[in-house]
Amino acid sequence: MKISSTLLIVAAAFFGLTGCATLSKQECMTGNWQAIGFADGAAGRTADYLNNHNKACAKVGVAADYKAWEQGRKEGLKQYCNETNAYQIGRRGSQMSPVCPANVTAKLERINANGRQYYSLNKQLGIEQERLKKYQDDFDKLRSGDNLNFTSEKEARSYLIQLPAKASKVSERIKNIEQALEQLQIKYGY
C-alpha cells in the first residue's frame, strides 16, 4: 500500500509539533498510528520503539494500534533505507540504525561510511583551517614585534622562522582534504 501524500503531511506535521519520543494525552487519544509508524520508520526507529508510545499512552488508558503503526513504519522505512538517506546520515556523523532489509544493508552501510568519511574530513578541514589562521596571525604579530607568550626574543624569532614551513604543511593537508571532499561530492552528487 502506498502512503498518500496526505499521510506523509500528517506525519510530518505531527512529529514537527511533538518532537519527542513520548506522546501527549491528546496525541494518544487522537493518534493516527499509521502516520506515527510512518514517521518512526522514516526516522529509522526499530520495531521495539512502539514500547515508548505504549508507555506514554498507557498513562491515559490508550493502547497503540500495532498493526496500523507497523504498516506505517514499513512504509517509512522505505524513506529511511535508501542510498541518499544513508549518505546524508553519514554526513551528519551518524551511523544508520539497523532496521533495513538484509539485501540492502551492506550497500547502505558502505554508503553511510562514505558519508561519515565526508563528515570526518570536513571536521578535519575546519581544524586545519583554524590552525593555518593561527599560524598566519602569529606570523603577523611576530613580524610586528609582538613576542606573543614567548619568554625571550630568541624563542619568538625561532618560532617565526618555523612558521612558514608549518603553514606550508597545513596548506598541503588542507589541499588534500579538499580534494578528498570534492571526490566524495562528485561520487554522490552533493
XYZ file of C-alpha atoms in Angstrom:
190
model
C 0.000 0.000 0.000
C 1.359 3.421 -0.875
C 1.300 6.101 1.768
C -0.655 9.012 0.450
C 0.866 12.444 0.393
C -1.776 13.416 2.953
C -0.489 10.775 5.358
C 3.062 11.996 4.846
C 2.000 15.572 5.566
C 0.085 14.477 8.679
C 3.098 12.504 9.918
C 5.483 15.384 9.288
C 3.188 17.875 10.981
C 2.556 15.514 13.875
C 6.207 14.977 14.642
C 7.140 18.528 13.806
C 4.872 19.632 16.619
C 5.641 16.925 19.174
C 9.343 16.434 18.522
C 9.757 13.906 21.311
C 9.563 10.162 21.849
C 6.602 10.207 24.208
C 3.132 11.218 23.158
C 0.814 13.592 24.987
C -2.642 12.532 26.200
C -4.240 14.242 23.231
C -1.818 12.601 20.814
C -2.564 9.185 22.310
C -6.314 9.742 22.119
C -6.344 11.005 18.540
C -3.139 9.403 17.291
C -3.046 8.294 13.701
C -0.967 5.189 14.364
C -0.164 4.658 10.720
C 1.220 8.199 10.466
C 3.100 7.772 13.738
C 4.545 4.497 12.442
C 5.493 6.120 9.143
C 7.371 8.884 10.948
C 9.102 6.342 13.193
C 10.118 4.259 10.164
C 11.363 7.302 8.262
C 13.474 8.132 11.338
C 14.977 4.608 11.334
C 13.397 3.504 14.576
C 13.310 -0.187 15.447
C 10.081 -2.137 15.995
C 10.553 -2.039 19.767
C 10.220 1.753 19.644
C 6.460 1.231 19.857
C 7.057 0.375 23.536
C 7.852 4.061 24.137
C 4.485 5.052 22.700
C 2.708 2.304 24.667
C 4.242 3.542 27.919
C 3.190 7.122 27.208
C -0.318 6.152 26.160
C -0.856 3.588 28.955
C -0.929 6.501 31.391
C -4.160 7.670 29.755
C -5.582 4.200 29.153
C -4.884 4.054 25.426
C -3.154 1.182 23.667
C -1.253 1.682 20.450
C -2.621 0.094 17.289
C 0.348 -2.134 16.483
C -0.929 -3.253 13.096
C -1.505 0.297 11.812
C 1.744 1.511 13.385
C 3.801 -1.305 11.836
C 2.150 -0.807 8.445
C 3.115 2.871 8.561
C 6.585 2.065 9.874
C 7.270 -0.320 6.985
C 6.360 2.419 4.522
C 8.520 4.892 6.466
C 11.475 2.517 6.295
C 11.380 2.879 2.516
C 12.208 6.551 3.089
C 14.969 5.650 5.544
C 16.577 2.690 3.749
C 17.818 4.363 0.591
C 21.236 5.428 -0.657
C 20.662 9.169 -0.435
C 19.487 8.967 3.161
C 22.334 6.601 4.115
C 24.871 9.101 2.798
C 23.161 12.101 4.415
C 23.034 10.359 7.794
C 26.763 9.687 7.449
C 27.455 13.307 6.507
C 25.922 14.264 9.854
C 28.445 11.937 11.523
C 25.954 9.198 12.392
C 25.588 5.526 11.626
C 22.385 4.075 10.272
C 20.011 2.283 12.574
C 19.980 -1.488 11.946
C 16.454 -1.551 10.502
C 16.959 -2.006 6.763
C 16.354 -5.244 4.853
C 19.332 -7.600 4.763
C 19.582 -7.461 0.970
C 20.460 -3.730 1.032
C 22.185 -3.393 4.397
C 25.780 -3.951 3.232
C 25.476 -1.423 0.402
C 23.801 1.179 2.622
C 26.465 0.694 5.306
C 29.235 1.339 2.738
C 27.488 4.472 1.520
C 26.889 5.591 5.100
C 30.605 5.015 5.845
C 31.466 7.303 2.915
C 29.145 9.920 4.384
C 30.866 9.588 7.757
C 34.205 9.921 5.977
C 32.940 13.184 4.472
C 31.878 14.336 7.947
C 35.275 13.449 9.409
C 37.179 15.114 6.568
C 35.051 18.232 6.804
C 35.654 18.393 10.554
C 39.401 17.957 9.995
C 39.294 20.658 7.313
C 37.879 23.104 9.846
C 40.610 22.227 12.344
C 43.349 22.669 9.738
C 41.890 25.977 8.543
C 41.863 27.261 12.129
C 45.451 26.075 12.589
C 46.533 27.892 9.408
C 44.761 31.063 10.539
C 46.541 30.878 13.904
C 49.905 30.458 12.183
C 49.170 33.432 9.936
C 48.061 35.554 12.909
C 51.141 34.527 14.898
C 53.379 35.326 11.932
C 51.834 38.796 11.522
C 52.136 39.559 15.241
C 55.728 38.364 15.468
C 56.694 40.381 12.367
C 55.255 43.479 14.017
C 57.372 42.963 17.151
C 54.918 41.150 19.428
C 56.702 38.302 21.227
C 53.383 36.571 21.929
C 53.861 34.465 25.068
C 57.499 33.638 24.498
C 59.861 34.367 27.370
C 62.646 35.580 25.125
C 63.062 37.274 21.795
C 65.232 34.352 20.702
C 62.348 31.881 21.220
C 59.963 34.187 19.362
C 62.391 34.545 16.463
C 62.915 30.778 16.287
C 59.152 30.232 16.132
C 58.851 32.961 13.470
C 61.396 31.140 11.318
C 59.481 27.836 11.679
C 56.059 29.291 10.867
C 56.281 29.348 7.042
C 57.181 25.641 6.927
C 54.420 24.796 9.411
C 51.904 26.842 7.421
C 53.014 25.164 4.204
C 52.421 21.687 5.667
C 48.975 22.724 6.891
C 48.145 24.237 3.498
C 49.104 20.960 1.840
C 46.876 18.999 4.239
C 44.019 21.416 3.503
C 44.501 20.903 -0.230
C 44.449 17.102 0.174
C 41.336 17.193 2.349
C 39.553 19.489 -0.103
C 40.378 17.098 -2.953
C 39.037 14.120 -0.997
C 35.851 16.041 -0.174
C 35.436 17.024 -3.807
C 35.753 13.394 -4.897
C 33.039 12.359 -2.446
C 30.829 15.208 -3.659
C 31.305 14.118 -7.271
C 30.587 10.490 -6.397
C 27.355 11.281 -4.547
C 26.285 14.431 -6.353
C 26.394 16.739 -3.324
